[in-house]
PDB file of C-alpha atoms in Angstrom:
ATOM      1  CA  UNK A   1      -2.316   2.911 -18.432  1.00 85.00           C
ATOM      2  CA  UNK A   2      -3.705   2.342 -14.940  1.00 92.00           C
ATOM      3  CA  UNK A   3      -5.659   4.748 -12.757  1.00 95.00           C
ATOM      4  CA  UNK A   4      -5.446   4.097  -9.003  1.00 97.00           C
ATOM      5  CA  UNK A   5      -7.695   5.425  -6.242  1.00 98.00           C
ATOM      6  CA  UNK A   6      -6.929   4.806  -2.563  1.00 98.00           C
ATOM      7  CA  UNK A   7      -9.446   4.956   0.270  1.00 98.00           C
ATOM      8  CA  UNK A   8      -9.861   3.876   3.871  1.00 98.00           C
ATOM      9  CA  UNK A   9      -7.598   6.306   5.648  1.00 97.00           C
ATOM     10  CA  UNK A  10      -8.629   8.211   8.728  1.00 97.00           C
ATOM     11  CA  UNK A  11      -7.851   9.246  12.278  1.00 98.00           C
ATOM     12  CA  UNK A  12      -7.462   6.435  14.802  1.00 98.00           C
ATOM     13  CA  UNK A  13      -5.911   5.876  18.202  1.00 98.00           C
ATOM     14  CA  UNK A  14      -2.740   3.908  18.748  1.00 98.00           C
ATOM     15  CA  UNK A  15      -3.407   0.178  18.773  1.00 98.00           C
ATOM     16  CA  UNK A  16      -6.342   0.408  16.374  1.00 98.00           C
ATOM     17  CA  UNK A  17      -6.671  -1.124  12.922  1.00 98.00           C
ATOM     18  CA  UNK A  18      -7.466   0.244   9.490  1.00 98.00           C
ATOM     19  CA  UNK A  19      -7.846  -1.340   6.078  1.00 98.00           C
ATOM     20  CA  UNK A  20      -6.809   0.647   3.052  1.00 98.00           C
ATOM     21  CA  UNK A  21      -8.137  -0.150  -0.400  1.00 98.00           C
ATOM     22  CA  UNK A  22      -6.744   0.736  -3.798  1.00 97.00           C
ATOM     23  CA  UNK A  23      -9.037   0.304  -6.790  1.00 96.00           C
ATOM     24  CA  UNK A  24      -7.506   0.149 -10.250  1.00 94.00           C
ATOM     25  CA  UNK A  25      -9.033   0.942 -13.616  1.00 92.00           C
ATOM     26  CA  UNK A  26      -7.610   0.862 -17.100  1.00 86.00           C
ATOM     27  CA  UNK A  27      -5.256  -1.918 -18.138  1.00 76.00           C
ATOM     28  CA  UNK A  28      -5.628  -5.496 -16.953  1.00 79.00           C
ATOM     29  CA  UNK A  29      -5.014  -5.170 -13.215  1.00 76.00           C
ATOM     30  CA  UNK A  30      -4.163  -8.820 -12.702  1.00 77.00           C
ATOM     31  CA  UNK A  31      -0.997  -8.428 -14.747  1.00 83.00           C
ATOM     32  CA  UNK A  32       0.538  -5.858 -12.396  1.00 89.00           C
ATOM     33  CA  UNK A  33       2.509  -6.341  -9.239  1.00 94.00           C
ATOM     34  CA  UNK A  34       1.376  -3.756  -6.689  1.00 95.00           C
ATOM     35  CA  UNK A  35       2.892  -1.938  -3.774  1.00 97.00           C
ATOM     36  CA  UNK A  36       2.095   0.427  -0.937  1.00 98.00           C
ATOM     37  CA  UNK A  37       4.304   3.312   0.110  1.00 98.00           C
ATOM     38  CA  UNK A  38       3.874   6.026   2.679  1.00 98.00           C
ATOM     39  CA  UNK A  39       5.215   9.507   3.178  1.00 98.00           C
ATOM     40  CA  UNK A  40       5.212  11.506   6.380  1.00 97.00           C
ATOM     41  CA  UNK A  41       5.764  15.281   6.392  1.00 92.00           C
ATOM     42  CA  UNK A  42       9.401  16.146   5.845  1.00 94.00           C
ATOM     43  CA  UNK A  43      10.398  12.535   5.173  1.00 96.00           C
ATOM     44  CA  UNK A  44      11.190  10.480   2.099  1.00 96.00           C
ATOM     45  CA  UNK A  45       8.635   8.128   0.634  1.00 97.00           C
ATOM     46  CA  UNK A  46       8.956   4.789   2.444  1.00 98.00           C
ATOM     47  CA  UNK A  47       8.266   1.301   1.139  1.00 98.00           C
ATOM     48  CA  UNK A  48       5.514  -0.466   3.081  1.00 98.00           C
ATOM     49  CA  UNK A  49       4.522  -3.657   1.255  1.00 98.00           C
ATOM     50  CA  UNK A  50       4.275  -5.279  -2.155  1.00 97.00           C
ATOM     51  CA  UNK A  51       2.467  -8.201  -3.735  1.00 96.00           C
ATOM     52  CA  UNK A  52       3.093 -10.073  -6.950  1.00 93.00           C
ATOM     53  CA  UNK A  53       0.480 -10.412  -9.676  1.00 83.00           C
ATOM     54  CA  UNK A  54      -0.210 -13.999  -8.666  1.00 79.00           C
ATOM     55  CA  UNK A  55      -0.601 -13.085  -4.926  1.00 70.00           C
ATOM     56  CA  UNK A  56       1.879 -15.772  -4.002  1.00 77.00           C
ATOM     57  CA  UNK A  57       4.717 -13.464  -3.130  1.00 93.00           C
ATOM     58  CA  UNK A  58       4.443 -10.664  -0.580  1.00 96.00           C
ATOM     59  CA  UNK A  59       7.114  -8.673   1.231  1.00 96.00           C
ATOM     60  CA  UNK A  60       7.188  -5.840   3.722  1.00 98.00           C
ATOM     61  CA  UNK A  61       9.187  -2.976   5.054  1.00 98.00           C
ATOM     62  CA  UNK A  62      10.880  -3.695   8.363  1.00 98.00           C
ATOM     63  CA  UNK A  63       8.851  -1.098  10.240  1.00 97.00           C
ATOM     64  CA  UNK A  64       5.517  -2.771   9.430  1.00 98.00           C
ATOM     65  CA  UNK A  65       6.438  -6.445   9.261  1.00 98.00           C
ATOM     66  CA  UNK A  66       4.150  -8.516  11.453  1.00 97.00           C
ATOM     67  CA  UNK A  67       1.553  -5.730  11.765  1.00 98.00           C
ATOM     68  CA  UNK A  68       0.496  -5.010   8.169  1.00 98.00           C
ATOM     69  CA  UNK A  69      -0.795  -7.428   5.551  1.00 98.00           C
ATOM     70  CA  UNK A  70      -1.069  -6.783   1.831  1.00 97.00           C
ATOM     71  CA  UNK A  71      -3.554  -8.706  -0.288  1.00 95.00           C
ATOM     72  CA  UNK A  72      -5.373  -8.357  -3.570  1.00 93.00           C
ATOM     73  CA  UNK A  73      -8.587  -9.382  -5.270  1.00 92.00           C
ATOM     74  CA  UNK A  74      -8.025  -9.409  -9.000  1.00 90.00           C
ATOM     75  CA  UNK A  75     -11.739  -9.933  -9.666  1.00 90.00           C
ATOM     76  CA  UNK A  76     -12.390  -6.586  -7.964  1.00 93.00           C
ATOM     77  CA  UNK A  77      -9.286  -4.842  -9.333  1.00 92.00           C
ATOM     78  CA  UNK A  78      -8.383  -4.025  -5.749  1.00 94.00           C
ATOM     79  CA  UNK A  79      -5.338  -4.287  -3.526  1.00 96.00           C
ATOM     80  CA  UNK A  80      -5.673  -3.985   0.233  1.00 97.00           C
ATOM     81  CA  UNK A  81      -3.446  -3.040   3.136  1.00 98.00           C
ATOM     82  CA  UNK A  82      -4.650  -4.324   6.489  1.00 98.00           C
ATOM     83  CA  UNK A  83      -2.936  -2.324   9.218  1.00 98.00           C
ATOM     84  CA  UNK A  84      -3.071  -3.609  12.785  1.00 98.00           C
ATOM     85  CA  UNK A  85      -1.526  -2.367  16.023  1.00 98.00           C
ATOM     86  CA  UNK A  86      -1.113   1.084  14.559  1.00 98.00           C
ATOM     87  CA  UNK A  87       1.454   3.401  16.076  1.00 98.00           C
ATOM     88  CA  UNK A  88       1.801   7.199  15.934  1.00 97.00           C
ATOM     89  CA  UNK A  89       4.847   6.735  13.717  1.00 97.00           C
ATOM     90  CA  UNK A  90       2.588   5.113  11.104  1.00 98.00           C
ATOM     91  CA  UNK A  91       1.045   8.529  10.488  1.00 98.00           C
ATOM     92  CA  UNK A  92       1.564   9.385   6.808  1.00 98.00           C
ATOM     93  CA  UNK A  93      -0.078   9.653   3.433  1.00 98.00           C
ATOM     94  CA  UNK A  94      -0.335   6.146   2.009  1.00 98.00           C
ATOM     95  CA  UNK A  95      -0.006   5.538  -1.721  1.00 98.00           C
ATOM     96  CA  UNK A  96      -0.554   2.486  -3.867  1.00 98.00           C
ATOM     97  CA  UNK A  97       1.382   1.998  -7.078  1.00 97.00           C
ATOM     98  CA  UNK A  98       2.016  -0.499  -9.852  1.00 95.00           C
ATOM     99  CA  UNK A  99       5.430  -2.081  -9.871  1.00 94.00           C
ATOM    100  CA  UNK A 100       7.796  -4.259  -7.947  1.00 92.00           C
ATOM    101  CA  UNK A 101      10.633  -3.750  -5.509  1.00 94.00           C
ATOM    102  CA  UNK A 102      11.395  -1.576  -2.496  1.00 97.00           C
ATOM    103  CA  UNK A 103      12.279   1.654  -4.286  1.00 97.00           C
ATOM    104  CA  UNK A 104       9.678   4.154  -5.426  1.00 96.00           C
ATOM    105  CA  UNK A 105      11.564   4.533  -8.702  1.00 96.00           C
ATOM    106  CA  UNK A 106      10.603   0.951  -9.566  1.00 96.00           C
ATOM    107  CA  UNK A 107       6.916   1.882  -9.653  1.00 96.00           C
ATOM    108  CA  UNK A 108       5.075   3.434 -12.551  1.00 95.00           C
ATOM    109  CA  UNK A 109       1.485   4.438 -11.821  1.00 95.00           C
ATOM    110  CA  UNK A 110       0.530   6.046  -8.513  1.00 97.00           C
ATOM    111  CA  UNK A 111      -2.686   6.930  -6.745  1.00 98.00           C
ATOM    112  CA  UNK A 112      -3.375  10.274  -5.109  1.00 97.00           C
ATOM    113  CA  UNK A 113      -2.889   8.929  -1.584  1.00 98.00           C
ATOM    114  CA  UNK A 114      -4.994   8.572   1.537  1.00 98.00           C
ATOM    115  CA  UNK A 115      -4.136  10.129   4.894  1.00 98.00           C
ATOM    116  CA  UNK A 116      -3.649   7.938   7.948  1.00 98.00           C
ATOM    117  CA  UNK A 117      -3.273   9.660  11.293  1.00 98.00           C
ATOM    118  CA  UNK A 118      -2.594   7.718  14.481  1.00 98.00           C
ATOM    119  CA  UNK A 119      -2.950   9.556  17.770  1.00 97.00           C
ATOM    120  CA  UNK A 120      -1.155   8.503  20.937  1.00 94.00           C
TER     121      UNK A 120
END
């Protein structure tokens, strides 16, 4: 079992950057592929980015491609989401999870989420 804790969210203006962190505890973190999702009020949970256990393979949702970067440090049991050129439509609760793919149903363990709010 894996316990995930996200941090790094906050209130920023459009065009700013934020870096989210997700720290894992429990099972061997390096063996898990990881992903980030987000959910805005009244909307479905949306795939943001994912990274393989080896860090060689990353992929992104269309709405964040070119602006967000996912990375991981297995020595620190941490996965990151660097978010640049933030837009008001990026406002959501951001979740990290263990798994692979673009559907939330493909992920097993989830964190509690961290709020990101982007003002115009």
